[in-house]
Amino acid sequence: MENLIEKVALFIHESPKVVVFTGAGVSTESGIPDFRSPDGIWARYDPEDFTIQRFVSDREARKRNWRLRKEMFSADYRPNPAHYAIAELERIGKLSCVITQNIDGLHHVAGNSEEKIVELHGTVKNAKCLSCDDRLPLGEVLKRIDQGEEDPHCEKCGGLLKAATVSFGEAMPPAEMRRAEQCSRECDLFIVVGSSLVVYPAAGMPLVAKRSGARLVIINYTSTDMDAIADAVIHNKAGAVMEAILEKVKERAI
Ligand code: APR
């Protein structure tokens, strides 16, 4: 693996514009389960419960959805070495943007600046009303649930409240999609960290980058359908790999 670390560090050294694309695998070493590993979230929750259709039509599914939000929100998750390595990439002036499918907000906590982070699937920090689109801190809604309100509705219009994340079947946020596509088109190097690359349109971004002439690196514990078109693939844990790569990049910069 040593020479793969060297190879990716050289790619970064040679690339003025680097995009990092992260999935749930970048946060598992922070204690947050991913979705499709054997112990992932979809082994404990039914993904059907997380479609927008089910959420709006089934009160019991909404209650299960709020239970998962509470699990995600109330724990005190901290960034891990992979997040810090991506923040370091920004500090040394290499990062064009970090496109994330994650809703945990850990890239911001690790030190990436707000304007460099593109959250394609929203964030677990806020809630939204599905009727008037009012936004409010998720903590406020969870407090209402703790006080016995099982199926919280908007206090302004009576509409359904939901975590401000993008559920299956929900439209992707247009501004974030445009920004992610632009960064993917313009970068010289696109690094995937911890994603199975099976959920579109997010998983289309590596293809946009590759088609625009960028090199593609995939750092993922298990193989993905895009391994064959990547310029380098490292099947190992994101924390140690990203830390080792940044060490090599900083050695080169001296
Ligand atoms: N280091 C490297 N890779 C890891 C690690 C780790 N420590 N832990 C897990 N992985 C890998 C797994 O092998 C898996 O291939 O990360 C990948 C995570 O894949 P998924 O669980 O499918 O997560 P993700 O790709 O982010 O899913 C995309 O699907 O359910 C929706 O909205 C949800 O944003 C999510 C989207």
Tab-separated table of C-alpha atoms and ligand atoms in Angstrom:
chain	number	residue	atom	x	y	z
A	1	MET	CA	0.000	0.000	0.000
A	2	GLU	CA	3.014	2.261	0.579
A	3	ASN	CA	3.529	2.918	-3.116
A	4	LEU	CA	-0.208	3.687	-3.552
A	5	ILE	CA	0.087	6.274	-0.764
A	6	GLU	CA	3.093	7.763	-2.571
A	7	LYS	CA	1.194	7.706	-5.886
A	8	VAL	CA	-1.825	9.589	-4.487
A	9	ALA	CA	0.440	12.076	-2.700
A	10	LEU	CA	2.172	12.747	-6.045
A	11	PHE	CA	-1.227	13.214	-7.735
A	12	ILE	CA	-2.159	15.801	-5.077
A	13	HIS	CA	1.264	17.493	-5.401
A	14	GLU	CA	0.709	17.797	-9.159
A	15	SER	CA	-2.927	18.988	-8.938
A	16	PRO	CA	-3.818	22.619	-8.274
A	17	LYS	CA	-7.527	21.790	-7.858
A	18	VAL	CA	-8.440	18.785	-5.718
A	19	VAL	CA	-12.032	17.755	-4.958
A	20	VAL	CA	-12.702	15.319	-2.129
A	21	PHE	CA	-16.023	13.448	-2.284
A	22	THR	CA	-17.057	11.765	0.963
A	23	GLY	CA	-19.643	9.231	2.007
A	24	ALA	CA	-20.597	7.619	5.306
A	25	GLY	CA	-17.350	5.605	5.315
A	26	VAL	CA	-15.375	8.730	6.225
A	27	SER	CA	-17.343	8.966	9.514
A	28	THR	CA	-17.442	5.344	10.717
A	29	GLU	CA	-14.166	5.844	12.623
A	30	SER	CA	-15.978	8.639	14.474
A	31	GLY	CA	-18.541	6.075	15.656
A	32	ILE	CA	-21.268	6.860	13.118
A	33	PRO	CA	-22.482	3.713	11.329
A	34	ASP	CA	-22.529	3.800	7.539
A	35	PHE	CA	-25.499	2.519	5.548
A	36	ARG	CA	-24.474	-0.546	3.537
A	37	SER	CA	-21.767	-2.276	5.573
A	38	PRO	CA	-23.046	-5.411	7.367
A	39	ASP	CA	-23.516	-3.407	10.610
A	40	GLY	CA	-24.814	-0.355	8.751
A	41	ILE	CA	-28.009	1.618	9.279
A	42	TRP	CA	-29.936	-0.264	6.575
A	43	ALA	CA	-29.347	-3.446	8.607
A	44	ARG	CA	-31.359	-1.867	11.469
A	45	TYR	CA	-33.792	0.450	9.722
A	46	ASP	CA	-35.897	-0.096	6.604
A	47	PRO	CA	-34.726	2.302	3.841
A	48	GLU	CA	-38.361	2.384	2.659
A	49	ASP	CA	-39.132	4.279	5.875
A	50	PHE	CA	-36.817	7.003	4.625
A	51	THR	CA	-38.547	7.720	1.344
A	52	ILE	CA	-40.408	10.996	1.268
A	53	GLN	CA	-43.559	9.151	0.140
A	54	ARG	CA	-43.576	6.931	3.245
A	55	PHE	CA	-42.678	9.851	5.527
A	56	VAL	CA	-45.663	11.967	4.442
A	57	SER	CA	-48.164	9.077	4.395
A	58	ASP	CA	-47.241	6.942	7.407
A	59	ARG	CA	-47.241	8.322	10.977
A	60	GLU	CA	-45.480	5.214	12.352
A	61	ALA	CA	-42.697	5.624	9.761
A	62	ARG	CA	-42.304	9.283	10.822
A	63	LYS	CA	-41.874	8.155	14.430
A	64	ARG	CA	-39.169	5.634	13.399
A	65	ASN	CA	-37.497	8.353	11.320
A	66	TRP	CA	-37.423	10.723	14.319
A	67	ARG	CA	-35.951	7.922	16.449
A	68	LEU	CA	-32.974	7.612	14.068
A	69	ARG	CA	-32.554	11.401	13.944
A	70	LYS	CA	-32.433	11.469	17.746
A	71	GLU	CA	-29.760	8.675	17.721
A	72	MET	CA	-27.682	10.648	15.205
A	73	PHE	CA	-28.174	14.045	16.832
A	74	SER	CA	-27.852	13.316	20.520
A	75	ALA	CA	-24.521	11.462	20.429
A	76	ASP	CA	-21.406	13.620	20.607
A	77	TYR	CA	-19.584	12.517	17.459
A	78	ARG	CA	-16.138	13.968	16.831
A	79	PRO	CA	-14.097	14.185	13.593
A	80	ASN	CA	-11.515	11.451	12.960
A	81	PRO	CA	-8.064	11.630	11.220
A	82	ALA	CA	-9.707	11.387	7.781
A	83	HIS	CA	-11.744	14.554	8.407
A	84	TYR	CA	-8.679	16.357	9.752
A	85	ALA	CA	-6.620	15.330	6.714
A	86	ILE	CA	-9.274	16.827	4.411
A	87	ALA	CA	-9.236	20.036	6.472
A	88	GLU	CA	-5.424	20.024	6.115
A	89	LEU	CA	-5.793	19.806	2.329
A	90	GLU	CA	-7.704	23.092	2.509
A	91	ARG	CA	-5.107	24.641	4.813
A	92	ILE	CA	-2.296	23.917	2.307
A	93	GLY	CA	-4.372	25.501	-0.467
A	94	LYS	CA	-5.117	22.340	-2.461
A	95	LEU	CA	-8.848	21.863	-1.803
A	96	SER	CA	-11.318	23.142	-4.377
A	97	CYS	CA	-14.221	21.759	-2.344
A	98	VAL	CA	-15.341	18.791	-0.296
A	99	ILE	CA	-18.582	17.338	-1.675
A	100	THR	CA	-20.217	15.265	1.008
A	101	GLN	CA	-23.229	12.938	1.083
A	102	ASN	CA	-23.026	13.001	4.879
A	103	ILE	CA	-25.383	14.946	7.122
A	104	ASP	CA	-23.211	14.799	10.265
A	105	GLY	CA	-21.495	18.177	9.845
A	106	LEU	CA	-18.074	16.726	10.803
A	107	HIS	CA	-16.172	18.374	7.928
A	108	HIS	CA	-17.082	21.758	9.395
A	109	VAL	CA	-16.156	20.660	12.929
A	110	ALA	CA	-12.791	19.346	11.614
A	111	GLY	CA	-11.928	22.780	10.217
A	112	ASN	CA	-13.048	22.949	6.581
A	113	SER	CA	-14.596	26.344	5.909
A	114	GLU	CA	-18.324	26.567	5.190
A	115	GLU	CA	-17.747	27.844	1.665
A	116	LYS	CA	-15.642	24.774	0.786
A	117	ILE	CA	-18.257	22.260	1.951
A	118	VAL	CA	-21.070	21.099	-0.382
A	119	GLU	CA	-23.681	19.086	1.559
A	120	LEU	CA	-25.572	17.260	-1.196
A	121	HIS	CA	-27.930	15.445	1.176
A	122	GLY	CA	-28.575	18.308	3.596
A	123	THR	CA	-27.685	18.394	7.265
A	124	VAL	CA	-29.024	16.822	10.425
A	125	LYS	CA	-28.540	20.153	12.274
A	126	ASN	CA	-31.849	21.610	11.055
A	127	ALA	CA	-35.494	20.657	10.528
A	128	LYS	CA	-37.766	21.953	7.767
A	129	CYS	CA	-41.513	22.253	7.188
A	130	LEU	CA	-42.625	20.286	4.117
A	131	SER	CA	-45.397	22.821	3.431
A	132	CYS	CA	-43.993	26.331	4.047
A	133	ASP	CA	-40.262	25.360	4.023
A	134	ASP	CA	-39.709	27.119	7.370
A	135	ARG	CA	-36.329	26.080	8.897
A	136	LEU	CA	-35.586	25.592	12.587
A	137	PRO	CA	-32.851	23.918	14.686
A	138	LEU	CA	-33.422	20.155	14.883
A	139	GLY	CA	-32.692	20.297	18.621
A	140	GLU	CA	-35.868	22.342	19.160
A	141	VAL	CA	-37.994	19.665	17.459
A	142	LEU	CA	-36.288	16.814	19.339
A	143	LYS	CA	-37.025	18.653	22.594
A	144	ARG	CA	-40.716	18.751	21.639
A	145	ILE	CA	-40.563	15.003	20.938
A	146	ASP	CA	-38.946	14.419	24.348
A	147	GLN	CA	-41.861	16.302	25.883
A	148	GLY	CA	-44.277	13.804	24.292
A	149	GLU	CA	-45.091	15.307	20.864
A	150	GLU	CA	-44.750	12.140	18.739
A	151	ASP	CA	-45.469	13.639	15.318
A	152	PRO	CA	-44.343	17.290	15.332
A	153	HIS	CA	-45.995	19.747	12.963
A	154	CYS	CA	-45.005	23.276	11.901
A	155	GLU	CA	-46.125	25.919	14.401
A	156	LYS	CA	-46.497	28.431	11.569
A	157	CYS	CA	-48.644	26.542	9.072
A	158	GLY	CA	-49.429	23.115	10.572
A	159	GLY	CA	-47.395	21.305	7.910
A	160	LEU	CA	-45.271	18.212	8.565
A	161	LEU	CA	-41.831	18.794	10.081
A	162	LYS	CA	-38.861	16.699	8.894
A	163	ALA	CA	-35.083	16.715	9.361
A	164	ALA	CA	-33.624	19.009	6.669
A	165	THR	CA	-31.925	16.044	4.947
A	166	VAL	CA	-32.665	14.828	1.424
A	167	SER	CA	-34.740	11.638	1.585
A	168	PHE	CA	-35.048	9.100	-1.202
A	169	GLY	CA	-37.554	10.503	-3.705
A	170	GLU	CA	-36.958	14.102	-2.592
A	171	ALA	CA	-35.469	16.656	-4.992
A	172	MET	CA	-31.749	17.331	-4.620
A	173	PRO	CA	-30.832	20.879	-3.502
A	174	PRO	CA	-30.286	22.721	-6.835
A	175	ALA	CA	-27.581	25.153	-5.665
A	176	GLU	CA	-25.500	22.381	-4.079
A	177	MET	CA	-25.894	20.180	-7.165
A	178	ARG	CA	-24.736	23.009	-9.460
A	179	ARG	CA	-21.736	23.716	-7.217
A	180	ALA	CA	-20.792	20.015	-6.999
A	181	GLU	CA	-21.028	19.585	-10.782
A	182	GLN	CA	-18.933	22.700	-11.389
A	183	CYS	CA	-16.208	21.621	-8.927
A	184	SER	CA	-16.221	18.117	-10.437
A	185	ARG	CA	-15.879	19.496	-13.992
A	186	GLU	CA	-13.071	21.908	-13.126
A	187	CYS	CA	-10.877	19.785	-10.853
A	188	ASP	CA	-7.603	18.048	-11.760
A	189	LEU	CA	-8.002	15.334	-9.122
A	190	PHE	CA	-11.167	13.793	-7.629
A	191	ILE	CA	-10.697	11.731	-4.472
A	192	VAL	CA	-13.579	9.526	-3.232
A	193	VAL	CA	-13.330	8.705	0.490
A	194	GLY	CA	-15.699	6.184	2.086
A	195	SER	CA	-18.565	5.811	-0.344
A	196	SER	CA	-20.103	2.761	-2.024
A	197	LEU	CA	-20.939	5.040	-5.001
A	198	VAL	CA	-24.385	3.469	-5.488
A	199	VAL	CA	-26.717	6.420	-4.830
A	200	TYR	CA	-27.264	8.799	-7.731
A	201	PRO	CA	-27.142	11.655	-8.656
A	202	ALA	CA	-24.392	12.114	-6.015
A	203	ALA	CA	-22.479	9.070	-7.307
A	204	GLY	CA	-22.421	10.676	-10.759
A	205	MET	CA	-19.878	13.288	-9.632
A	206	PRO	CA	-16.782	11.041	-9.997
A	207	LEU	CA	-17.909	10.328	-13.562
A	208	VAL	CA	-18.272	14.066	-14.322
A	209	ALA	CA	-14.717	14.607	-13.069
A	210	LYS	CA	-13.258	11.655	-14.985
A	211	ARG	CA	-15.011	12.703	-18.214
A	212	SER	CA	-13.641	16.241	-17.751
A	213	GLY	CA	-10.070	14.881	-17.693
A	214	ALA	CA	-9.444	14.668	-13.934
A	215	ARG	CA	-7.621	11.790	-12.292
A	216	LEU	CA	-9.845	9.681	-10.038
A	217	VAL	CA	-8.732	8.155	-6.731
A	218	ILE	CA	-10.994	5.862	-4.674
A	219	ILE	CA	-10.212	5.260	-1.007
A	220	ASN	CA	-12.807	2.815	0.272
A	221	TYR	CA	-12.767	-0.223	2.542
A	222	THR	CA	-14.569	-2.361	-0.036
A	223	SER	CA	-14.606	-2.360	-3.820
A	224	THR	CA	-16.930	-0.083	-5.805
A	225	ASP	CA	-18.311	-0.198	-9.336
A	226	MET	CA	-15.976	2.651	-10.290
A	227	ASP	CA	-12.728	1.008	-9.196
A	228	ALA	CA	-12.046	-0.052	-12.805
A	229	ILE	CA	-11.952	3.543	-14.089
A	230	ALA	CA	-9.920	4.934	-11.164
A	231	ASP	CA	-6.245	5.964	-11.498
A	232	ALA	CA	-5.587	4.625	-7.988
A	233	VAL	CA	-7.680	2.511	-5.606
A	234	ILE	CA	-6.879	1.922	-1.925
A	235	HIS	CA	-9.073	-0.603	-0.092
A	236	ASN	CA	-8.271	0.314	3.479
A	237	LYS	CA	-9.436	2.483	6.369
A	238	ALA	CA	-9.851	6.154	5.525
A	239	GLY	CA	-8.311	7.561	8.716
A	240	ALA	CA	-4.895	5.933	8.430
A	241	VAL	CA	-4.775	6.252	4.633
A	242	MET	CA	-5.648	9.946	4.507
A	243	GLU	CA	-3.264	10.736	7.370
A	244	ALA	CA	-0.403	8.923	5.567
A	245	ILE	CA	-1.166	10.671	2.270
A	246	LEU	CA	-1.125	14.137	3.862
A	247	GLU	CA	2.197	13.344	5.561
A	248	LYS	CA	3.700	12.514	2.156
A	249	VAL	CA	2.155	15.625	0.560
A	250	LYS	CA	3.653	17.859	3.258
A	251	GLU	CA	7.068	16.162	2.865
A	252	ARG	CA	6.952	17.014	-0.851
A	253	ALA	CA	5.942	20.598	-0.175
A	254	ILE	CA	9.147	21.219	1.850
B	1	APR	N1	-12.633	3.575	5.778
B	1	APR	C1	-12.868	3.430	4.441
B	1	APR	N2	-14.057	3.021	3.936
B	1	APR	C2	-15.022	2.716	4.828
B	1	APR	C3	-14.847	2.818	6.224
B	1	APR	C4	-13.585	3.272	6.688
B	1	APR	N3	-13.320	3.398	8.001
B	1	APR	N4	-16.014	2.445	6.835
B	1	APR	C5	-16.871	2.108	5.838
B	1	APR	N5	-16.276	2.274	4.642
B	1	APR	C6	-16.859	2.073	3.309
B	1	APR	C7	-17.778	0.872	3.200
B	1	APR	O1	-17.056	-0.267	2.769
B	1	APR	C8	-18.793	1.345	2.151
B	1	APR	O2	-18.442	0.895	0.849
B	1	APR	O3	-17.661	3.200	3.080
B	1	APR	C9	-18.724	2.870	2.191
B	1	APR	C10	-19.993	3.510	2.710
B	1	APR	O4	-21.014	3.232	1.782
B	1	APR	P1	-22.532	3.486	2.184
B	1	APR	O5	-22.797	2.902	3.506
B	1	APR	O6	-23.349	3.070	0.995
B	1	APR	O7	-22.619	5.083	2.363
B	1	APR	P2	-22.703	6.185	1.235
B	1	APR	O8	-21.907	5.801	0.024
B	1	APR	O9	-22.360	7.468	1.879
B	1	APR	O10	-24.264	6.168	0.870
B	1	APR	C11	-24.742	7.189	0.026
B	1	APR	O11	-26.996	6.467	0.550
B	1	APR	O12	-28.532	5.785	2.117
B	1	APR	C12	-28.102	6.856	1.366
B	1	APR	O13	-28.402	9.121	1.903
B	1	APR	C13	-27.646	7.988	2.245
B	1	APR	O14	-25.863	9.589	1.820
B	1	APR	C14	-26.190	8.205	1.853
B	1	APR	C15	-26.126	7.585	0.466
